[in-house]
Coordinates of C-alpha atoms and ligand atoms in Angstrom, one line a residue:
X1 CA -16.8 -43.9 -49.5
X2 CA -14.8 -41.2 -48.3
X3 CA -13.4 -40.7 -45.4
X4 CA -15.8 -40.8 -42.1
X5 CA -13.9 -38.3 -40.0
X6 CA -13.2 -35.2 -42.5
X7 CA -14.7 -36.3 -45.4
X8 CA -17.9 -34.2 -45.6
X9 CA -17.0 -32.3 -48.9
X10 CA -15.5 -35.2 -50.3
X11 CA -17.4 -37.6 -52.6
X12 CA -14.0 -39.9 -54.0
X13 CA -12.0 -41.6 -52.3
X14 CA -8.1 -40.6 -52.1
X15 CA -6.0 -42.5 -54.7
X16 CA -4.4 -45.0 -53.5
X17 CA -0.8 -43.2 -53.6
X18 CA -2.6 -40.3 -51.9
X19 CA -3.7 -42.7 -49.1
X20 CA 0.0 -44.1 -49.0
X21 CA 2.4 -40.2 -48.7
X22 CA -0.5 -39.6 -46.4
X23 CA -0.6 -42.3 -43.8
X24 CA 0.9 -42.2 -40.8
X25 CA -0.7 -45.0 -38.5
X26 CA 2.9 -47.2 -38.7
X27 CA 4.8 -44.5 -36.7
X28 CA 2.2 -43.3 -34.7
X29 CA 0.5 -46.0 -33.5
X30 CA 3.5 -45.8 -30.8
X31 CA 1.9 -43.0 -29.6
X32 CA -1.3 -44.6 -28.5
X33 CA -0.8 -44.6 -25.0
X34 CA -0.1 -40.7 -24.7
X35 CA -3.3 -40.4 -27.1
X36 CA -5.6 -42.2 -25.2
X37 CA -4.4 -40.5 -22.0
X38 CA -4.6 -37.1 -23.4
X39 CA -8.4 -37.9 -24.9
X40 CA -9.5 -38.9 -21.8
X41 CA -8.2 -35.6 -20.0
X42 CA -9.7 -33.5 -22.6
X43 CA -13.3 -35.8 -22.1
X44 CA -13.1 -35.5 -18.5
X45 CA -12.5 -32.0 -19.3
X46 CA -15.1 -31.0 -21.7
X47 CA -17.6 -33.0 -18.9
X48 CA -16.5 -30.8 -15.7
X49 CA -17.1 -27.7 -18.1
X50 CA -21.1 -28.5 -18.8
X51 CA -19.5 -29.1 -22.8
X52 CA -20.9 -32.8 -22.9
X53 CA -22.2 -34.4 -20.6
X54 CA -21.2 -36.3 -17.7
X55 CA -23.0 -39.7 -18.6
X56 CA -21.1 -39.2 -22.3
X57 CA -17.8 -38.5 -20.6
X58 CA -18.0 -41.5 -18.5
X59 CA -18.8 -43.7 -21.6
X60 CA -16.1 -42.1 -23.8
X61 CA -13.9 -42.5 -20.9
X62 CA -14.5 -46.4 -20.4
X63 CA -14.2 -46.9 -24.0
X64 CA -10.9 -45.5 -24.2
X65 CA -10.2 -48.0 -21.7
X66 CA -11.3 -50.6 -23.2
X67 CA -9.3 -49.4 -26.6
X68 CA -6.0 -48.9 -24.4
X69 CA -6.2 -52.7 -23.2
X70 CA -7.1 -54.3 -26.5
X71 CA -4.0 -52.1 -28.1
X72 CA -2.1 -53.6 -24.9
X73 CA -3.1 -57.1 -25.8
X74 CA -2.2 -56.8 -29.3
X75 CA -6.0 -57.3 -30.0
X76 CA -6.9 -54.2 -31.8
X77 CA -6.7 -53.9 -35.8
X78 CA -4.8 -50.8 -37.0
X79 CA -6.6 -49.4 -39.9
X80 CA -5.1 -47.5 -42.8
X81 CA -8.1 -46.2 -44.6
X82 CA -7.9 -44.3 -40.8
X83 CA -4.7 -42.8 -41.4
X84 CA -3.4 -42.0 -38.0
X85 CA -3.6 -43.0 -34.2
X86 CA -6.3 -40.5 -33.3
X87 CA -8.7 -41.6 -36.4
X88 CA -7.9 -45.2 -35.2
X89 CA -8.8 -44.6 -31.7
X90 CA -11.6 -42.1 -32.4
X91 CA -13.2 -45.2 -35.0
X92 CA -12.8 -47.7 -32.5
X93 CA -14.6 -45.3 -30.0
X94 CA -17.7 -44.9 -31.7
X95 CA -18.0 -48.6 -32.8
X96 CA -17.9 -48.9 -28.9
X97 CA -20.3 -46.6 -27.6
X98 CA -22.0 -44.9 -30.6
X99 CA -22.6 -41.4 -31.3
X100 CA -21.1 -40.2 -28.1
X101 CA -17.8 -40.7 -30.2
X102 CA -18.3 -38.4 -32.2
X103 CA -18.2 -35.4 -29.2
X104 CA -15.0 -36.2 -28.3
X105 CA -13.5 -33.9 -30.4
X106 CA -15.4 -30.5 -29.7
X107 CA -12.6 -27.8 -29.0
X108 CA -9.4 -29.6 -30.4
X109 CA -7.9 -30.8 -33.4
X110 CA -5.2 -33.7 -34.3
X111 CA -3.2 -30.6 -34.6
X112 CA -2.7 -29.8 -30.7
X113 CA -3.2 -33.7 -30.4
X114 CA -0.5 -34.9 -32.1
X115 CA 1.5 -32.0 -30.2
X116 CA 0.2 -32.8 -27.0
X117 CA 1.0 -36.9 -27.6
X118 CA 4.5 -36.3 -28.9
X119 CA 5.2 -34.0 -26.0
X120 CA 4.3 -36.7 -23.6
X121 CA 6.0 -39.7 -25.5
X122 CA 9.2 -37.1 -25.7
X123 CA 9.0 -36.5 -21.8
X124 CA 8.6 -40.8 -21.4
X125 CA 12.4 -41.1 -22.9
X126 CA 13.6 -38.3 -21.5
X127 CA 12.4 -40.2 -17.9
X128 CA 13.8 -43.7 -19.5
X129 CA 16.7 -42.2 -20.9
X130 CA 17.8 -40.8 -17.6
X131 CA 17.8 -44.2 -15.6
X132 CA 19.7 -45.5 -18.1
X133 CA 22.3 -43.3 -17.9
X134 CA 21.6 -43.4 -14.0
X135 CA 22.3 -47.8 -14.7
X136 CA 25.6 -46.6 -16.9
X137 CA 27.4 -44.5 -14.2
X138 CA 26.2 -47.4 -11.6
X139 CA 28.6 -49.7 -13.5
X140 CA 31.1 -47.4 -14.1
X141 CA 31.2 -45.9 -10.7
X142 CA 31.5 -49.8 -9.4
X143 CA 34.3 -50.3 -11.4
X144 CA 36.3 -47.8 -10.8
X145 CA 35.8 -48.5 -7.1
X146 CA 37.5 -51.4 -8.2
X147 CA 40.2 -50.0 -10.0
X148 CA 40.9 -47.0 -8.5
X149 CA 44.7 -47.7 -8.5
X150 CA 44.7 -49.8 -11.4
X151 CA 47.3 -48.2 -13.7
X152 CA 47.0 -47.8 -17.6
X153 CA 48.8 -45.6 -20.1
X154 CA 47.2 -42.0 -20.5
X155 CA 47.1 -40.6 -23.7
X156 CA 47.3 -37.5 -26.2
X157 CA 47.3 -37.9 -29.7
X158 CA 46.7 -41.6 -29.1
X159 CA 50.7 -41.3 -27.9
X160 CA 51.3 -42.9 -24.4
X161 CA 51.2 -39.3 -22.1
X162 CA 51.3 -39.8 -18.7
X163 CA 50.4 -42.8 -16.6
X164 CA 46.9 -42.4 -15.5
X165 CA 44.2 -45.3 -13.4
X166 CA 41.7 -47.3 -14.6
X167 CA 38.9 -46.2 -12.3
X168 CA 39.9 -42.1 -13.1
X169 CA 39.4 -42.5 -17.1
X170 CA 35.7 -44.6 -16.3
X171 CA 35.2 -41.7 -14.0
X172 CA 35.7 -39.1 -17.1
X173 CA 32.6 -40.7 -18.8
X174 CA 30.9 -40.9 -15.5
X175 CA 31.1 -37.0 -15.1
X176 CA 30.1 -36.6 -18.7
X177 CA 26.9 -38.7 -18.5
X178 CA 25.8 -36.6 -15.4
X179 CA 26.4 -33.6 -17.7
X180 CA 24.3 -35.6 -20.3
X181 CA 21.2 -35.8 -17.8
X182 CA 21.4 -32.5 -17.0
X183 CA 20.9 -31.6 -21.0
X184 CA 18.0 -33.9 -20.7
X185 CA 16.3 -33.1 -17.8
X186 CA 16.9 -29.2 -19.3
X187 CA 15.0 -30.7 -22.1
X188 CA 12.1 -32.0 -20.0
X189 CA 11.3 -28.6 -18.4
X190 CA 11.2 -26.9 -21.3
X191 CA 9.2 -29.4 -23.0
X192 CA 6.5 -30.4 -20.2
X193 CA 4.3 -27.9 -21.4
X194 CA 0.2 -28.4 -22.7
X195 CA -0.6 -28.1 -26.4
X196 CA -3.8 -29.6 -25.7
X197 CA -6.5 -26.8 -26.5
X198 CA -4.7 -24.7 -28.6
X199 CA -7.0 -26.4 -31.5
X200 CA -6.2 -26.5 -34.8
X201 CA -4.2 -22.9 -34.1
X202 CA -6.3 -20.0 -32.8
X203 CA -7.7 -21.5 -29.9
X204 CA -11.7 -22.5 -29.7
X205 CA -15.3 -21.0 -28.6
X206 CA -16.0 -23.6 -26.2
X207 CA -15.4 -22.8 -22.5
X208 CA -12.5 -24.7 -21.7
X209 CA -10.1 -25.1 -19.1
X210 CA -6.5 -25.8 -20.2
X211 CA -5.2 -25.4 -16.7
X212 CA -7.1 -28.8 -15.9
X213 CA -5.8 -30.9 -18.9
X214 CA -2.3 -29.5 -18.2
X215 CA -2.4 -30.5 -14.9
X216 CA -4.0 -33.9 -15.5
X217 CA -1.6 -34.8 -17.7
X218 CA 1.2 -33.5 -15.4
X219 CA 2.6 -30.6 -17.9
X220 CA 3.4 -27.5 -15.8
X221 CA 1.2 -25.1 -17.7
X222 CA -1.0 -25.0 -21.0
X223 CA 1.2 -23.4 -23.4
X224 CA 0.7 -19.7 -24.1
X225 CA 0.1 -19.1 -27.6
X226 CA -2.0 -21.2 -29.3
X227 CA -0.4 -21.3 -32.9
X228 CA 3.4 -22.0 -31.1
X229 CA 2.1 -24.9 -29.3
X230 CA 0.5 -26.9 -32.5
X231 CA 3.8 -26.1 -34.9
X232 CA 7.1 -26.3 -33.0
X233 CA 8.9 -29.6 -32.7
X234 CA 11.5 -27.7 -30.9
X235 CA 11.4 -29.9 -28.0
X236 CA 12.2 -33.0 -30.3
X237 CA 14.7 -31.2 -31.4
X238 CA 16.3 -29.9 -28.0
X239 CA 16.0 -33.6 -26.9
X240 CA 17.6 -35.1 -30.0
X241 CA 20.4 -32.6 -29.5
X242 CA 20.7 -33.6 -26.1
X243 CA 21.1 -37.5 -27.4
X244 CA 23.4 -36.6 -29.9
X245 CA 26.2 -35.6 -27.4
X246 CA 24.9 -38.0 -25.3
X247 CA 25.5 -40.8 -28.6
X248 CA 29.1 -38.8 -29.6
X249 CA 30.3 -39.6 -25.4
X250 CA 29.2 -43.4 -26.1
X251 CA 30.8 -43.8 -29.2
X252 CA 34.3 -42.4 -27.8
X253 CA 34.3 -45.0 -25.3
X254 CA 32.6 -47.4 -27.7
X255 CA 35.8 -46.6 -30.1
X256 CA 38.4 -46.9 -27.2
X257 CA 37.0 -50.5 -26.2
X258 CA 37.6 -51.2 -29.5
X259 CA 41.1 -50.0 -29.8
X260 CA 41.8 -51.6 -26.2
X261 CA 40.8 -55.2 -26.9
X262 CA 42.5 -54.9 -29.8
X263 CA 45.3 -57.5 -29.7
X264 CA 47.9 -55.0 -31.0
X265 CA 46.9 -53.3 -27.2
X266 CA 45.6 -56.1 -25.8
X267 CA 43.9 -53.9 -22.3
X268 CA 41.3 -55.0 -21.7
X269 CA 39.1 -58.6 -22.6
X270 CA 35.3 -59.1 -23.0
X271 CA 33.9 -62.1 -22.2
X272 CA 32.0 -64.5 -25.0
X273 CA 28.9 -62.7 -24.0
X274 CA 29.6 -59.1 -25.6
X275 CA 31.9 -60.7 -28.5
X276 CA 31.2 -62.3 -31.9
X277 CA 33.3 -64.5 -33.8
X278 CA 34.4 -64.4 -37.7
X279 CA 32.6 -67.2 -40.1
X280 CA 35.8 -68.0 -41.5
X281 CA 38.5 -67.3 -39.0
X282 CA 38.1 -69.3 -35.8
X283 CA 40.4 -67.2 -33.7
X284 CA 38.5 -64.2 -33.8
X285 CA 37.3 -62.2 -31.3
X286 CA 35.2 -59.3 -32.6
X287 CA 34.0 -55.9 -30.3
X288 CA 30.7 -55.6 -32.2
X289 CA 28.7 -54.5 -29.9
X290 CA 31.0 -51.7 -29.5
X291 CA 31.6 -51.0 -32.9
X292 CA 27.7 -50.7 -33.4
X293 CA 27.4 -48.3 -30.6
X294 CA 29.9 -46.1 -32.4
X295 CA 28.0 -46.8 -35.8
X296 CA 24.3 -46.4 -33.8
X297 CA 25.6 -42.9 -33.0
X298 CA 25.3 -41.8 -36.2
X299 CA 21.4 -42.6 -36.2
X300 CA 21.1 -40.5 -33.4
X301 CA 22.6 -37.3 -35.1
X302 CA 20.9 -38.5 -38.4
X303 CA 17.7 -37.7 -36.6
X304 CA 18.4 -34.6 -35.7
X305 CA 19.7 -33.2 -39.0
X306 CA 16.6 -35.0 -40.6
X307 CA 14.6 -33.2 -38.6
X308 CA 16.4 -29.5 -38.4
X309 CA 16.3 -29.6 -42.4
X310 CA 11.8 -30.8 -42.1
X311 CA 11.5 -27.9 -39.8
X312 CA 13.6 -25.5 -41.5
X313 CA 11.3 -22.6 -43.3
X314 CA 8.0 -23.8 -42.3
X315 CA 5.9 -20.8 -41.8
X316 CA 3.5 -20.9 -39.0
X317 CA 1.4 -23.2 -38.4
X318 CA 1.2 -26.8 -38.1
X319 CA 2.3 -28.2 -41.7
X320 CA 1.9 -31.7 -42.7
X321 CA 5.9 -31.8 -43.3
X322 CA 5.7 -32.5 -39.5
X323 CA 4.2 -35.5 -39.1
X324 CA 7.8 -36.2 -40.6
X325 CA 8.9 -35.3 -37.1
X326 CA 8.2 -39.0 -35.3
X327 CA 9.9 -41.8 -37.6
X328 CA 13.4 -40.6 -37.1
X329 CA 13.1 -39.4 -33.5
X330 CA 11.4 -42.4 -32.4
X331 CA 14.0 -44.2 -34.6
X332 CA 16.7 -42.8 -32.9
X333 CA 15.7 -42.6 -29.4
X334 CA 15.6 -46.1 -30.0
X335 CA 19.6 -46.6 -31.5
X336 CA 20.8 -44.3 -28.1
X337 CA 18.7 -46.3 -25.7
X338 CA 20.5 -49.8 -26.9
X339 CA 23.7 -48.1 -26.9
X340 CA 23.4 -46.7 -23.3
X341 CA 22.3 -50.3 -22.4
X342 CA 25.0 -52.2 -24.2
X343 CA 27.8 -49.9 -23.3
X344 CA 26.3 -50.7 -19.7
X345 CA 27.0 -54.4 -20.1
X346 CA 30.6 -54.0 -21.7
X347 CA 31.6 -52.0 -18.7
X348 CA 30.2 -54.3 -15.9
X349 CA 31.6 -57.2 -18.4
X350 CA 35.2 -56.1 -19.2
X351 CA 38.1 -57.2 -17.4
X352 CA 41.5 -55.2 -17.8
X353 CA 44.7 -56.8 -18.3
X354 CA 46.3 -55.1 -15.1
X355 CA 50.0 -56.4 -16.1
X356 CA 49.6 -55.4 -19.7
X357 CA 48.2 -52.0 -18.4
X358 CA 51.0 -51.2 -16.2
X359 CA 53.9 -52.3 -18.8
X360 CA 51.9 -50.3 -21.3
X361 CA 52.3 -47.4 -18.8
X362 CA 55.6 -47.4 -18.4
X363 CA 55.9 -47.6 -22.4
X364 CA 57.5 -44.5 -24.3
X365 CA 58.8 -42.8 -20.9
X366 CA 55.4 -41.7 -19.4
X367 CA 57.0 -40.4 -16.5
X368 CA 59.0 -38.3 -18.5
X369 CA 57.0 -35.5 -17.0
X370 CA 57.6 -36.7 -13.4
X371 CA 61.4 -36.6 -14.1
X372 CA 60.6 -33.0 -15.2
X373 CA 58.6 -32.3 -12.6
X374 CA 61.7 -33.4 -10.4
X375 CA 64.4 -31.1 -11.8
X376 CA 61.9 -28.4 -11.2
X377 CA 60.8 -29.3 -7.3
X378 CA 64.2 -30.5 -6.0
X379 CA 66.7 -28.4 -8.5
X380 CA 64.6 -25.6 -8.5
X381 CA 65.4 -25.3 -12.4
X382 CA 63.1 -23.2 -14.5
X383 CA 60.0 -25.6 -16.3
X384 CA 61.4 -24.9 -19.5
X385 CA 64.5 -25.7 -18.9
X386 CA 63.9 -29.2 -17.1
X387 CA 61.5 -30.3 -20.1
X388 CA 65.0 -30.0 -21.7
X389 CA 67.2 -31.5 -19.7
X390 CA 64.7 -34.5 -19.5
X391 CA 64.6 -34.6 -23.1
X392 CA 68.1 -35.3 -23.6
X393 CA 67.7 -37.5 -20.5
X394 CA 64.9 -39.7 -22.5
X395 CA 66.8 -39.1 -25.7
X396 CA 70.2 -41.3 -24.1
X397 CA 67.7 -43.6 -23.0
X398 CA 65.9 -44.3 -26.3
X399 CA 69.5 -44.6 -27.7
X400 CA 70.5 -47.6 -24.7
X401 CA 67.0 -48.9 -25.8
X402 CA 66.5 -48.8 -21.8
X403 CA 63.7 -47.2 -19.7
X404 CA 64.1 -44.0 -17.7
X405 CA 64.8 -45.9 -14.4
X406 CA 66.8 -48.1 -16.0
X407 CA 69.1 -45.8 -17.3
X408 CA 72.3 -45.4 -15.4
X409 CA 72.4 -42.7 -12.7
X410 CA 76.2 -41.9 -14.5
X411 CA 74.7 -41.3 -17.9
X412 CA 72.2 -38.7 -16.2
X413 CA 74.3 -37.1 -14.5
X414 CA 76.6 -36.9 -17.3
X415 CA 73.6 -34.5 -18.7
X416 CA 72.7 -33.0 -15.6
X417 CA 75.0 -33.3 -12.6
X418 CA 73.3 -32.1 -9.4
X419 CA 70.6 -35.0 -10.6
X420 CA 70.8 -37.2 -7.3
X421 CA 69.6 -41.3 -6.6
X422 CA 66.3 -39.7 -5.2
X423 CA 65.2 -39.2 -8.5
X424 CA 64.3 -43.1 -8.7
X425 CA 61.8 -42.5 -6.5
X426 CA 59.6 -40.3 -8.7
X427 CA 60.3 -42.4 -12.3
X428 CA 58.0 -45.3 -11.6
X429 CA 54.4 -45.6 -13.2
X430 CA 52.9 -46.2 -9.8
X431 CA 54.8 -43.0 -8.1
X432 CA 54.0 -41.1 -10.8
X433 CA 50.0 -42.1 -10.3
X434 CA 50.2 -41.2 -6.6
X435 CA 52.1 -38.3 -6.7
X436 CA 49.0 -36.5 -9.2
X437 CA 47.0 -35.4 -6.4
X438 CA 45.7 -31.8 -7.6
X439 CA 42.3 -31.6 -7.7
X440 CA 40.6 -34.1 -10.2
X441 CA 44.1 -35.9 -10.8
X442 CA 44.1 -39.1 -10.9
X443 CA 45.9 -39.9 -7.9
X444 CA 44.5 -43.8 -6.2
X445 CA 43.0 -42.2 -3.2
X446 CA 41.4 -39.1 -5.2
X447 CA 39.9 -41.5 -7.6
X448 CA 38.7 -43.5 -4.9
X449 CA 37.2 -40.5 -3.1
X450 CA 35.3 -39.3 -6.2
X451 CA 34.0 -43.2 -7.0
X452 CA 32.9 -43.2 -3.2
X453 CA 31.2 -39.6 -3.6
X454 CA 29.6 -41.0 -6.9
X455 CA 28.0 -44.2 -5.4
X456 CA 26.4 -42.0 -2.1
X457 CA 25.1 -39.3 -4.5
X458 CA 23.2 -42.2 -7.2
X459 CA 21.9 -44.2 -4.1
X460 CA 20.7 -40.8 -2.7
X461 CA 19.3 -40.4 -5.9
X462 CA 18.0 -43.9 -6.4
X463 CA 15.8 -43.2 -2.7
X464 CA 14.5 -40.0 -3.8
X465 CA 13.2 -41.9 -7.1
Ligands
LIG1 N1 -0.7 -37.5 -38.4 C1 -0.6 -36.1 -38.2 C2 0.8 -35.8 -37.7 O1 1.5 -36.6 -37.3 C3 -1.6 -35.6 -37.2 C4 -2.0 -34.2 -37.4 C5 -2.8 -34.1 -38.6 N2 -3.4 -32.9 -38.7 C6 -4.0 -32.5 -39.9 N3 -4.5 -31.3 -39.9 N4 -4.0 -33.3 -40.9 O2 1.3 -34.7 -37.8

């Protein structure tokens, strides 16, 4: 037999590698949700604009009901012979209330379908995405509350820099996944427009109303030209570029948990409940789940070069190359969702080694700078000219194998004479912390004041919902 829902001209069936490039019902059966919804707009539809009738709407709409809890339940049998979610669905239909089926599709095709179905599953991450990111900053935001005058080593080049806190480098990543939503939510208003009615690509006959799916669906507006909306997948593509960065922030922090629980750094500890253990060496503690974020990232940007290159060339309009478009995206929308979530749990799991943090500090004369700084505010030397004087400062030091305020007053003012006792004031890690209270520094009480602002603006958030 051939097939039921195109098969009109045909009289074989499709061989059986034909049936297997072809099918798609493994990928987009995740989609039935969006498709029911969408057929039922399009039903209701067709009914308010005399296309079928009301009693045939009401039928087709009950059945799709019925189809949307049995897929719920696990109850409903995925056909491949049926090739994809809407042939699935559409079958089903007509097995439940006859012929009726069959009117369902008057004025569309799977082309602004599938469109219209990916758009909505697309906007559903976007939404999901964003309270996960909203979850992320929670934790991060409540631990650098906590820690807003805990202080670790800075660094540049992965060289100890400057002394920095605890609560002001989780506050970096907290800024960057607010700049991470906004990429989304750009995403989503660019996106949360209607395909549905475009047809197969020039539109249709029938008198109907795309206003009134658009809005039923809760798009903004019914996309303006018809053959745009059934062949761009630029909005999976503007939302996989918006998880990419949003996978390239994780992984940093995933790579610098990694480095920090190191025992060679030895920061920061996670508990037995985000750490493995080796098969053959009992005193390992491994960071996997970090090291998978950093490896899931790669998923993420795999998706959207797999998908750039399928779009690439494609003359207009919808080409089967884009039924390409859903494994990867789906795929990796997936790998970023379990990495926002795991990094989630590290952060509210980890517990810093406050000591180790503060030697660390200290370590390779990180308040170098501050001595610096010094020559220039009390001595009124030249910058220049007090990054070398401090230089020969830290060099006498290195040689006594002593730390900067450990090294005689006599030997530094051997190199610089008008250098007074006052000086010790500025060369500890914790002076040096306070003292950086510029704007975004990461001075204790500015840290504290942007975790503070950060918890009233996601609990404002969190009541506007
Ligand atoms: N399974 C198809 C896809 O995902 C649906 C659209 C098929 N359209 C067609 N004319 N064969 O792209």
């Amino acid at each position: 037999m051939s097939n039921k829902m195109w098969g009109g001209r045909f009289s074989e069936r499709p061989d059986e590698i034909m049936e297997e490039i072809n099918v798609s019902i493994d990928v987009d059966r995740h989609l039935y949700a969006q498709d029911i919804a969408a057929s039922k707009a399009h039903a209701a539809m067709l009914a308010a604009n005399g296309i079928i009738t009301a009693s045939d709407a009401k039928n087709i709409g009950k059945g799709l009901d019925t189809i949307l809890s049995e897929i719920g339940k696990g109850g409903f049998e995925f056909k491949r012979a049926l090739e994809d979610i809407h042939m699935n669905v559409e079958s089903r239909l007509s097995e439940l209330i006859g012929p009726a089926a069959g009117r369902l599709h008057t004025a569309r095709s799977r082309n602004d379908q599938v469109a219209t179905d990916f758009r909505l599953y697309v906007r559903d991450i976007v939404d999901e995405t964003d309270a996960a990111l909203a979850a992320f900053q929670q934790a991060l935001v409540e631990r650098a509350l906590e820690h807003a005058g805990t202080v670790m080593p800075g660094f540049t080049h992965l060289q100890t820099a400057q002394p920095v806190t605890f609560g002001h480098h989780l506050l970096a990543y907290v800024e960057m996944a607010a700049r991470d939503r906004g990429r989304f939510q750009d995403a989503r208003k660019r996106l949360n427009e209607s395909p549905l009615g475009a047809a197969a690509l020039a539109g249709t006959s029938f008198p109907i109303d795309r206003h009134a799916t658009a809005k039923a669906l809760a798009f903004d507006r019914p996309m303006a030209n018809s053959l745009d909306a059934v062949s761009d997948r630029d909005f999976v593509l503007e939302t996989l570029s918006a998880a990419s960065i949003c996978a390239v922030h994780m992984s940093r922090f995933a790579e610098e948990i990694v480095i920090w629980t190191s025992p060679l750094v030895g920061m920061i500890r996670l508990s037995d409940k985000f750490t493995t253990g080796s098969s053959i060496m009992p005193q390992k503690r491994n960071p996997d789940a970090a090291e998978l974020v950093r490896a899931k990232t790669g998923r993420v940007i795999g998706a959207l070069n797999g998908l750039l290159i399928v779009m690439k060339g494609l003359p207009l309009a919808y080409q089967k190359d884009m039924q390409e478009d859903k494994q990867g995206a789906m795929e990796g929308f997936a790998a970023l969702s379990l990495a926002i979530r795991a990094m989630t749990g590290m952060v509210r799991d980890l517990v810093p080694d406050e000591a180790r943090m503060k030697a660390a500090a200290g370590e390779g004369y990180a308040t170098a700078t501050d001595l610096a700084d010094w020559l220039v505010r009390t001595l009124k030397m030249p910058f220049r000219e007090a990054h070398h004087v401090t230089g020969r400062i830290v060099a006498k030091a290195a040689e006594g194998g002593v730390a900067l305020h450990e090294l005689p007053l006599k030997e530094m003012q051997a190199i610089e004479p008008k250098i007074t006792k006052d000086v010790l004031g500025v060369l500890s890690v914790e002076s040096s912390v306070k003292s950086r209270t510029s704007f975004g520094g990461t001075a204790p009480k500015n840290v504290a004041s942007q975790a503070k602002s950060w918890v009233k603006r996601l609990e404002k958030e969190r009541k506007l919902g």
